[in-house]
Amino acid sequence: DLDDQVNYGNYSGLIMDSTKWNHVVVTYSPTGVKIYLNGRVANAHTASMPALNFTQAPFYINPDLHSQGGYFNGKIDEVKFYNYTLSQNEVREKMHLIESDPLSETGLVKYIQFNQIDPVTNSFYDVVNGSRIQTIQNSIITSNAPVSTGTVFRNPNVSSGGLQDFPGADLKMYLPTSGIYPNGEMVAFHLRSSPDQYPDSRPSVPGYFILNNYGSNTAFTAPDSIVFSGLKQLYSSDEAGEFLIFRRNSFAFGNTW
């Protein structure tokens, strides 16, 4: 039990939106603890912290160890542990991505995807070392989390009009010459898998894009235009005027387009 090693607790002030998926990261270092909620950080503790030994007790996901009603009332997916402290840039860039080769990811020491369950043992297996993770029967559902293999590009300062380029994510955005700008960092993703639900019954271009705004202005003037590239068109005769663009929140799911 890490409580015995750390003997510490605190309140971050971060509040999750229960109507959407939330990306939560806790970083632990000798100089303190940080909690990130959807890429935004809160310093939970800034004092000296002891080294942790994870071999002293079993590994649990969502236990109520102290019988105080501590079970998480929601869905959990894509659980990872690293052997180093992630930077804010890494937290934001990893948010929606699944590595095509997880074993190549730097510092990854435990990874539970919840993708395939062993019906005989009612268990999952850690992607990194193959250790068995037992689960509660009938607690597994199909995930609709906005994660996939794909690419990402982080633009550290979007604070003016004109072209804002995200070349690694196959996206260009043209902002008006006057208006309200994000005034800070934006991170774009081009996910290769399709979303959990399409906006309508028409054929869809494979994959989708996510653009997260971390600027001081959470709302900004609508772009003049957006250019998407790296698309696999359904038919060679397709033209730009035949396409419709739908949008929803970065962490939304279901029929929320």
Short mmCIF file of C-alpha atoms in Angstrom, two decimals:
data_model
loop_
_atom_site.label_atom_id
_atom_site.label_comp_id
_atom_site.label_asym_id
_atom_site.label_seq_id
_atom_site.Cartn_x
_atom_site.Cartn_y
_atom_site.Cartn_z
CA ASP A 1 0.00 0.00 0.00
CA LEU A 2 1.67 3.26 -1.14
CA ASP A 3 -0.21 5.17 1.58
CA ASP A 4 2.21 3.69 4.12
CA GLN A 5 5.21 4.86 2.08
CA VAL A 6 4.02 8.38 1.29
CA ASN A 7 1.70 9.14 4.22
CA TYR A 8 0.29 12.12 2.35
CA GLY A 9 -2.91 13.32 0.73
CA ASN A 10 -4.15 16.55 -0.80
CA TYR A 11 -6.89 18.16 -2.89
CA SER A 12 -6.03 19.36 -6.42
CA GLY A 13 -9.11 21.47 -7.06
CA LEU A 14 -9.56 19.83 -10.47
CA ILE A 15 -13.09 18.68 -11.31
CA MET A 16 -13.90 16.08 -13.96
CA ASP A 17 -16.82 16.42 -16.37
CA SER A 18 -18.88 13.27 -15.84
CA THR A 19 -20.57 13.62 -19.26
CA LYS A 20 -17.30 13.11 -21.17
CA TRP A 21 -14.10 11.09 -21.03
CA ASN A 22 -11.35 12.65 -18.93
CA HIS A 23 -7.61 12.21 -19.32
CA VAL A 24 -5.95 12.03 -15.89
CA VAL A 25 -2.19 11.93 -15.27
CA VAL A 26 -0.38 11.94 -11.91
CA THR A 27 3.35 12.67 -11.99
CA TYR A 28 5.52 11.90 -8.99
CA SER A 29 9.06 13.17 -8.51
CA PRO A 30 11.46 13.88 -5.63
CA THR A 31 10.29 17.51 -5.70
CA GLY A 32 6.54 17.01 -5.63
CA VAL A 33 3.33 15.71 -7.15
CA LYS A 34 1.36 17.14 -10.09
CA ILE A 35 -2.06 16.14 -11.37
CA TYR A 36 -3.10 16.84 -14.96
CA LEU A 37 -6.74 16.85 -16.00
CA ASN A 38 -7.17 16.93 -19.78
CA GLY A 39 -3.73 18.47 -20.11
CA ARG A 40 -4.11 21.23 -17.52
CA VAL A 41 -1.96 20.92 -14.41
CA ALA A 42 -2.46 21.46 -10.70
CA ASN A 43 0.42 21.26 -8.22
CA ALA A 44 -0.93 18.87 -5.64
CA HIS A 45 2.24 19.02 -3.56
CA THR A 46 5.56 20.84 -3.93
CA ALA A 47 7.60 19.40 -1.05
CA SER A 48 10.17 16.60 -1.03
CA MET A 49 8.72 13.15 -1.76
CA PRO A 50 10.20 9.73 -0.89
CA ALA A 51 11.08 7.05 -3.42
CA LEU A 52 8.31 4.50 -4.04
CA ASN A 53 8.58 0.72 -4.04
CA PHE A 54 5.76 -0.79 -6.08
CA THR A 55 6.76 -4.36 -5.19
CA GLN A 56 5.49 -4.11 -1.60
CA ALA A 57 1.79 -4.70 -2.34
CA PRO A 58 -0.49 -6.00 -5.13
CA PHE A 59 -1.44 -3.68 -7.98
CA TYR A 60 -5.11 -2.66 -8.04
CA ILE A 61 -7.25 -0.57 -10.36
CA ASN A 62 -10.17 1.15 -8.64
CA PRO A 63 -10.21 -0.62 -5.27
CA ASP A 64 -11.95 0.62 -2.13
CA LEU A 65 -9.01 -0.33 0.07
CA HIS A 66 -10.23 1.51 3.16
CA SER A 67 -13.94 0.60 2.85
CA GLN A 68 -14.90 4.27 2.61
CA GLY A 69 -16.92 4.18 -0.61
CA GLY A 70 -13.86 4.90 -2.71
CA TYR A 71 -14.82 3.00 -5.84
CA PHE A 72 -14.71 5.15 -8.98
CA ASN A 73 -18.22 5.39 -10.42
CA GLY A 74 -17.39 5.44 -14.12
CA LYS A 75 -15.36 3.87 -16.91
CA ILE A 76 -11.59 3.36 -16.95
CA ASP A 77 -9.46 2.67 -20.02
CA GLU A 78 -5.81 2.81 -21.12
CA VAL A 79 -3.90 2.62 -17.80
CA LYS A 80 -0.14 3.28 -18.05
CA PHE A 81 2.83 3.54 -15.68
CA TYR A 82 6.19 5.07 -16.62
CA ASN A 83 9.54 4.87 -14.85
CA TYR A 84 10.15 8.61 -15.14
CA THR A 85 8.22 11.85 -14.63
CA LEU A 86 6.34 12.91 -17.76
CA SER A 87 6.68 16.54 -18.80
CA GLN A 88 3.64 18.69 -19.57
CA ASN A 89 4.49 18.47 -23.28
CA GLU A 90 4.50 14.66 -23.10
CA VAL A 91 1.22 14.56 -21.18
CA ARG A 92 -0.50 16.63 -23.85
CA GLU A 93 1.07 14.84 -26.81
CA LYS A 94 0.29 11.32 -25.55
CA MET A 95 -3.31 12.13 -24.60
CA HIS A 96 -5.25 10.62 -27.52
CA LEU A 97 -2.60 8.30 -28.96
CA ILE A 98 -2.09 4.55 -28.81
CA GLU A 99 1.37 3.48 -29.96
CA SER A 100 1.35 1.02 -32.85
CA ASP A 101 4.24 -0.68 -31.01
CA PRO A 102 3.70 -0.02 -27.28
CA LEU A 103 6.93 -1.78 -26.32
CA SER A 104 8.89 0.93 -28.13
CA GLU A 105 7.50 3.71 -25.93
CA THR A 106 10.22 5.20 -23.72
CA GLY A 107 9.94 4.38 -20.02
CA LEU A 108 6.68 2.41 -20.24
CA VAL A 109 6.70 -0.27 -17.51
CA LYS A 110 3.00 -1.21 -17.21
CA TYR A 111 0.19 -0.91 -19.74
CA ILE A 112 -3.33 -2.27 -19.33
CA GLN A 113 -5.40 -1.68 -22.48
CA PHE A 114 -8.49 -3.69 -21.48
CA ASN A 115 -8.75 -4.80 -25.11
CA GLN A 116 -8.94 -8.59 -24.83
CA ILE A 117 -10.24 -10.59 -21.90
CA ASP A 118 -9.38 -14.20 -21.19
CA PRO A 119 -12.82 -15.82 -20.66
CA VAL A 120 -11.31 -18.78 -18.80
CA THR A 121 -9.53 -16.75 -16.10
CA ASN A 122 -11.64 -13.58 -16.43
CA SER A 123 -8.40 -11.64 -16.79
CA PHE A 124 -6.49 -9.13 -18.89
CA TYR A 125 -2.76 -9.10 -19.43
CA ASP A 126 -0.25 -6.31 -19.06
CA VAL A 127 0.99 -5.41 -22.56
CA VAL A 128 4.56 -4.79 -21.33
CA ASN A 129 5.36 -7.90 -19.30
CA GLY A 130 2.35 -10.18 -19.76
CA SER A 131 1.37 -10.25 -16.08
CA ARG A 132 -2.24 -11.21 -15.41
CA ILE A 133 -4.76 -8.57 -14.27
CA GLN A 134 -7.90 -10.18 -12.88
CA THR A 135 -11.19 -8.33 -13.22
CA ILE A 136 -14.78 -8.58 -12.00
CA GLN A 137 -17.02 -10.66 -14.22
CA ASN A 138 -19.37 -8.72 -16.53
CA SER A 139 -17.60 -5.43 -15.77
CA ILE A 140 -16.17 -5.05 -19.29
CA ILE A 141 -17.90 -2.98 -21.98
CA THR A 142 -16.86 -1.72 -25.41
CA SER A 143 -14.82 1.46 -25.05
CA ASN A 144 -15.83 4.69 -26.77
CA ALA A 145 -12.80 6.65 -25.56
CA PRO A 146 -11.25 9.07 -28.11
CA VAL A 147 -7.94 7.22 -28.46
CA SER A 148 -6.28 5.61 -31.47
CA THR A 149 -3.05 5.19 -33.33
CA GLY A 150 -2.18 8.35 -35.20
CA THR A 151 0.05 11.42 -35.24
CA VAL A 152 0.33 14.60 -33.20
CA PHE A 153 1.77 18.11 -33.52
CA ARG A 154 2.08 20.72 -30.77
CA ASN A 155 2.04 24.41 -31.72
CA PRO A 156 3.36 26.25 -28.64
CA ASN A 157 1.92 29.69 -29.40
CA VAL A 158 -1.22 30.43 -31.43
CA SER A 159 -1.74 34.11 -30.76
CA SER A 160 -2.21 35.85 -34.12
CA GLY A 161 -4.14 35.71 -37.35
CA GLY A 162 -3.09 33.94 -40.53
CA LEU A 163 -1.78 30.43 -41.03
CA GLN A 164 -1.42 28.19 -37.98
CA ASP A 165 0.23 24.98 -39.16
CA PHE A 166 0.16 21.55 -37.50
CA PRO A 167 2.17 19.57 -40.09
CA GLY A 168 2.63 16.42 -38.01
CA ALA A 169 -1.15 16.14 -37.63
CA ASP A 170 -2.04 16.93 -41.28
CA LEU A 171 -3.93 20.10 -40.34
CA LYS A 172 -3.69 23.80 -41.23
CA MET A 173 -5.91 26.47 -39.72
CA TYR A 174 -6.28 30.01 -41.03
CA LEU A 175 -7.40 32.49 -38.38
CA PRO A 176 -8.90 35.92 -39.26
CA THR A 177 -6.62 38.97 -39.29
CA SER A 178 -8.54 40.38 -36.32
CA GLY A 179 -10.46 38.79 -33.50
CA ILE A 180 -9.87 36.70 -30.39
CA TYR A 181 -7.05 34.15 -30.60
CA PRO A 182 -6.25 31.20 -28.32
CA ASN A 183 -3.20 33.07 -27.00
CA GLY A 184 -1.26 29.97 -26.12
CA GLU A 185 -0.55 26.36 -26.98
CA MET A 186 -2.69 24.15 -29.20
CA VAL A 187 -2.15 20.43 -29.84
CA ALA A 188 -3.56 18.68 -32.92
CA PHE A 189 -4.07 14.95 -33.51
CA HIS A 190 -4.88 12.97 -36.63
CA LEU A 191 -6.35 9.71 -35.36
CA ARG A 192 -6.36 6.80 -37.79
CA SER A 193 -9.30 4.88 -36.36
CA SER A 194 -12.89 5.97 -36.85
CA PRO A 195 -14.81 7.65 -34.00
CA ASP A 196 -17.06 5.54 -31.82
CA GLN A 197 -20.12 6.88 -33.65
CA TYR A 198 -20.56 8.65 -36.98
CA PRO A 199 -22.55 11.90 -37.29
CA ASP A 200 -24.97 10.37 -39.81
CA SER A 201 -25.39 7.47 -42.23
CA ARG A 202 -23.33 8.93 -45.08
CA PRO A 203 -19.90 7.46 -45.94
CA SER A 204 -17.15 8.89 -43.77
CA VAL A 205 -13.49 9.62 -44.44
CA PRO A 206 -11.46 7.16 -42.32
CA GLY A 207 -10.09 8.62 -39.10
CA TYR A 208 -10.75 11.99 -37.50
CA PHE A 209 -8.98 15.05 -36.08
CA ILE A 210 -8.76 16.48 -32.57
CA LEU A 211 -7.58 20.00 -31.73
CA ASN A 212 -7.00 20.85 -28.05
CA ASN A 213 -6.67 24.47 -26.95
CA TYR A 214 -4.53 25.29 -23.87
CA GLY A 215 -4.39 29.04 -24.45
CA SER A 216 -5.60 31.67 -22.01
CA ASN A 217 -8.68 32.20 -24.20
CA THR A 218 -10.79 29.05 -24.09
CA ALA A 219 -13.01 30.42 -26.88
CA PHE A 220 -11.64 32.16 -29.96
CA THR A 221 -12.85 33.59 -33.26
CA ALA A 222 -13.81 30.91 -35.77
CA PRO A 223 -11.17 30.13 -38.42
CA ASP A 224 -11.57 31.45 -41.95
CA SER A 225 -10.74 27.99 -43.22
CA ILE A 226 -9.23 24.64 -42.21
CA VAL A 227 -7.18 22.38 -44.46
CA PHE A 228 -7.11 18.64 -43.74
CA SER A 229 -4.56 16.44 -45.51
CA GLY A 230 -3.47 12.83 -45.34
CA LEU A 231 -7.04 11.74 -46.08
CA LYS A 232 -8.03 8.55 -47.82
CA GLN A 233 -10.76 9.61 -50.18
CA LEU A 234 -13.51 7.10 -50.73
CA TYR A 235 -13.73 7.68 -54.47
CA SER A 236 -11.34 9.26 -56.97
CA SER A 237 -14.14 11.52 -58.23
CA ASP A 238 -14.77 13.14 -54.82
CA GLU A 239 -14.62 16.94 -54.78
CA ALA A 240 -14.28 19.40 -51.90
CA GLY A 241 -17.86 20.63 -52.21
CA GLU A 242 -19.20 17.14 -51.55
CA PHE A 243 -17.79 16.97 -48.02
CA LEU A 244 -19.38 18.06 -44.74
CA ILE A 245 -17.44 18.77 -41.54
CA PHE A 246 -18.89 17.84 -38.14
CA ARG A 247 -17.42 18.69 -34.76
CA ARG A 248 -17.81 17.76 -31.11
CA ASN A 249 -15.85 18.16 -27.85
CA SER A 250 -12.39 16.54 -27.77
CA PHE A 251 -13.44 14.05 -25.08
CA ALA A 252 -17.05 13.52 -26.14
CA PHE A 253 -18.58 10.25 -27.32
CA GLY A 254 -21.83 9.01 -28.80
CA ASN A 255 -24.27 11.10 -30.81
CA THR A 256 -22.87 14.49 -29.75
CA TRP A 257 -21.76 15.84 -33.14
#
